[in-house]
């Protein structure tokens, strides 16, 4: 089952790929649209997928509120974790804040789906 949500700054769409969920996001993620991103990720996690792939290749801006959503979601996911497919506008703030150590970045959705499950250390 897929779902789509549209707000003035952000569009989200969800689909299932095997046992993973892919959430596609387009637009800008700032303090006004971050709650919609959080809602989309919360919906994706409801079925306890093996992984959540967040396709942000169509995101032109990622602000600190969006980074907070990504970090919080990454910390609350199961072993498959949150896998981010990043545009340059998304990759830059993640790398500058060193969150790429916690948020695996991938060039394509196919690469993110093919990645092995991550193990977390306690």
Coordinates of N, CA and C in Angstrom, one line a residue, residues 3-65:
X3 N 1.1 5.6 0.1 CA 0.4 6.8 0.5 C 1.2 8.0 0.1
X4 N 0.5 9.1 -0.1 CA 1.1 10.4 -0.5 C 0.5 11.5 0.4
X5 N 1.4 12.4 0.8 CA 0.9 13.6 1.6 C 1.6 14.8 0.9
X6 N 0.9 15.9 0.9 CA 1.4 17.1 0.2 C 1.2 18.3 1.2
X7 N 2.2 19.0 1.4 CA 2.1 20.3 2.1 C 2.7 21.4 1.2
X8 N 2.6 22.6 1.6 CA 3.1 23.7 0.7 C 4.6 23.5 0.4
X9 N 5.4 23.1 1.4 CA 6.8 23.0 1.2 C 7.4 21.6 1.0
X10 N 6.5 20.6 1.3 CA 7.0 19.2 1.4 C 6.0 18.2 0.8
X11 N 6.5 17.3 0.0 CA 5.6 16.2 -0.5 C 6.3 14.9 0.0
X12 N 5.5 14.0 0.5 CA 6.0 12.7 0.9 C 5.1 11.6 0.3
X13 N 5.8 10.5 0.0 CA 5.1 9.3 -0.6 C 5.8 8.1 0.0
X14 N 5.0 7.1 0.2 CA 5.5 5.8 0.8 C 5.1 4.6 0.0
X15 N 6.1 3.7 -0.1 CA 5.8 2.4 -0.8 C 6.6 1.3 -0.1
X16 N 6.1 0.1 -0.3 CA 6.8 -1.1 0.3 C 7.6 -1.7 -0.8
X17 N 8.8 -2.1 -0.4 CA 9.7 -2.8 -1.3 C 10.2 -4.1 -0.5
X18 N 9.5 -5.2 -0.7 CA 9.8 -6.4 0.0 C 9.4 -6.2 1.5
X19 N 10.4 -6.3 2.4 CA 10.1 -6.1 3.8 C 10.6 -4.7 4.3
X20 N 11.0 -3.9 3.3 CA 11.4 -2.5 3.6 C 10.4 -1.5 3.2
X21 N 10.5 -0.3 3.7 CA 9.6 0.7 3.3 C 10.4 1.9 2.8
X22 N 10.0 2.4 1.6 CA 10.7 3.5 1.0 C 9.8 4.8 1.2
X23 N 10.4 5.8 1.8 CA 9.7 7.1 1.9 C 10.4 8.1 1.0
X24 N 9.7 8.6 0.0 CA 10.2 9.6 -0.9 C 9.8 11.0 -0.4
X25 N 10.7 11.9 -0.3 CA 10.4 13.2 0.1 C 10.9 14.2 -1.0
X26 N 10.1 15.2 -1.2 CA 10.5 16.3 -2.2 C 10.1 17.6 -1.6
X27 N 11.0 18.6 -1.8 CA 10.7 20.0 -1.3 C 11.8 20.4 -0.4
X28 N 11.4 21.1 0.7 CA 12.3 21.7 1.7 C 11.9 21.2 3.0
X29 N 12.9 20.8 3.8 CA 12.6 20.3 5.2 C 13.2 21.4 6.1
X30 N 12.3 22.1 6.7 CA 12.7 23.2 7.7 C 11.8 23.1 8.9
X31 N 11.8 24.1 9.8 CA 11.0 23.9 11.0 C 9.5 23.9 10.8
X32 N 9.1 24.4 9.6 CA 7.6 24.3 9.3 C 7.2 23.0 8.7
X33 N 8.1 22.3 8.0 CA 7.7 21.1 7.3 C 8.3 19.8 8.0
X34 N 9.2 20.0 9.0 CA 9.8 18.9 9.7 C 8.7 18.0 10.3
X35 N 7.6 18.5 10.9 CA 6.6 17.7 11.5 C 6.0 16.7 10.5
X36 N 5.8 17.2 9.2 CA 5.3 16.3 8.2 C 6.3 15.2 7.9
X37 N 7.6 15.5 7.9 CA 8.6 14.4 7.7 C 8.5 13.4 8.8
X38 N 8.4 13.9 10.0 CA 8.3 13.0 11.2 C 7.1 12.1 11.1
X39 N 5.9 12.7 10.7 CA 4.7 11.9 10.5 C 4.9 10.8 9.5
X40 N 5.5 11.2 8.4 CA 5.8 10.2 7.3 C 6.6 9.0 7.8
X41 N 7.7 9.4 8.6 CA 8.6 8.3 9.1 C 7.9 7.5 10.1
X42 N 7.0 8.1 11.0 CA 6.3 7.4 12.0 C 5.3 6.4 11.3
X43 N 4.7 6.8 10.2 CA 3.8 5.9 9.5 C 4.6 4.7 8.9
X44 N 5.8 5.0 8.4 CA 6.6 4.0 7.8 C 7.1 2.9 8.8
X45 N 7.3 3.4 10.0 CA 7.7 2.5 11.1 C 6.6 1.6 11.7
X46 N 5.4 1.9 11.4 CA 4.2 1.2 12.0 C 4.2 -0.3 11.8
X47 N 4.6 -0.7 10.6 CA 4.6 -2.1 10.2 C 5.9 -2.8 10.6
X48 N 6.8 -2.2 11.4 CA 8.0 -2.8 11.8 C 8.8 -3.4 10.6
X49 N 9.1 -2.5 9.6 CA 9.9 -3.0 8.4 C 11.3 -3.4 8.8
X50 N 12.0 -4.1 8.0 CA 13.4 -4.5 8.2 C 14.3 -3.2 8.0
X51 N 13.8 -2.3 7.2 CA 14.6 -1.1 7.0 C 13.6 0.0 6.5
X52 N 14.0 1.3 6.8 CA 13.3 2.4 6.2 C 14.3 3.1 5.3
X53 N 14.0 3.2 4.0 CA 14.8 4.0 3.1 C 14.2 5.3 2.9
X54 N 14.9 6.4 3.2 CA 14.4 7.7 3.0 C 15.0 8.3 1.8
X55 N 14.3 8.4 0.7 CA 14.8 9.0 -0.5 C 14.6 10.5 -0.5
X56 N 15.7 11.2 -0.3 CA 15.7 12.7 -0.2 C 16.4 13.3 -1.4
X57 N 16.4 12.6 -2.6 CA 17.1 13.1 -3.7 C 16.4 14.3 -4.3
X58 N 15.1 14.5 -4.0 CA 14.4 15.7 -4.5 C 14.2 16.8 -3.4
X59 N 15.0 16.7 -2.4 CA 15.0 17.7 -1.3 C 16.1 18.8 -1.6
X60 N 15.6 20.0 -1.6 CA 16.5 21.1 -2.0 C 17.1 21.8 -0.8
X61 N 16.5 21.6 0.4 CA 17.0 22.2 1.7 C 16.7 21.3 2.8
X62 N 17.7 21.1 3.7 CA 17.5 20.4 4.9 C 18.1 21.2 6.1
X63 N 17.2 21.7 6.9 CA 17.5 22.5 8.0 C 17.7 21.7 9.3
X64 N 18.0 22.4 10.4 CA 18.3 21.7 11.7 C 17.1 20.9 12.2
X65 N 15.9 21.4 12.0 CA 14.8 20.7 12.4 C 14.7 19.3 11.7

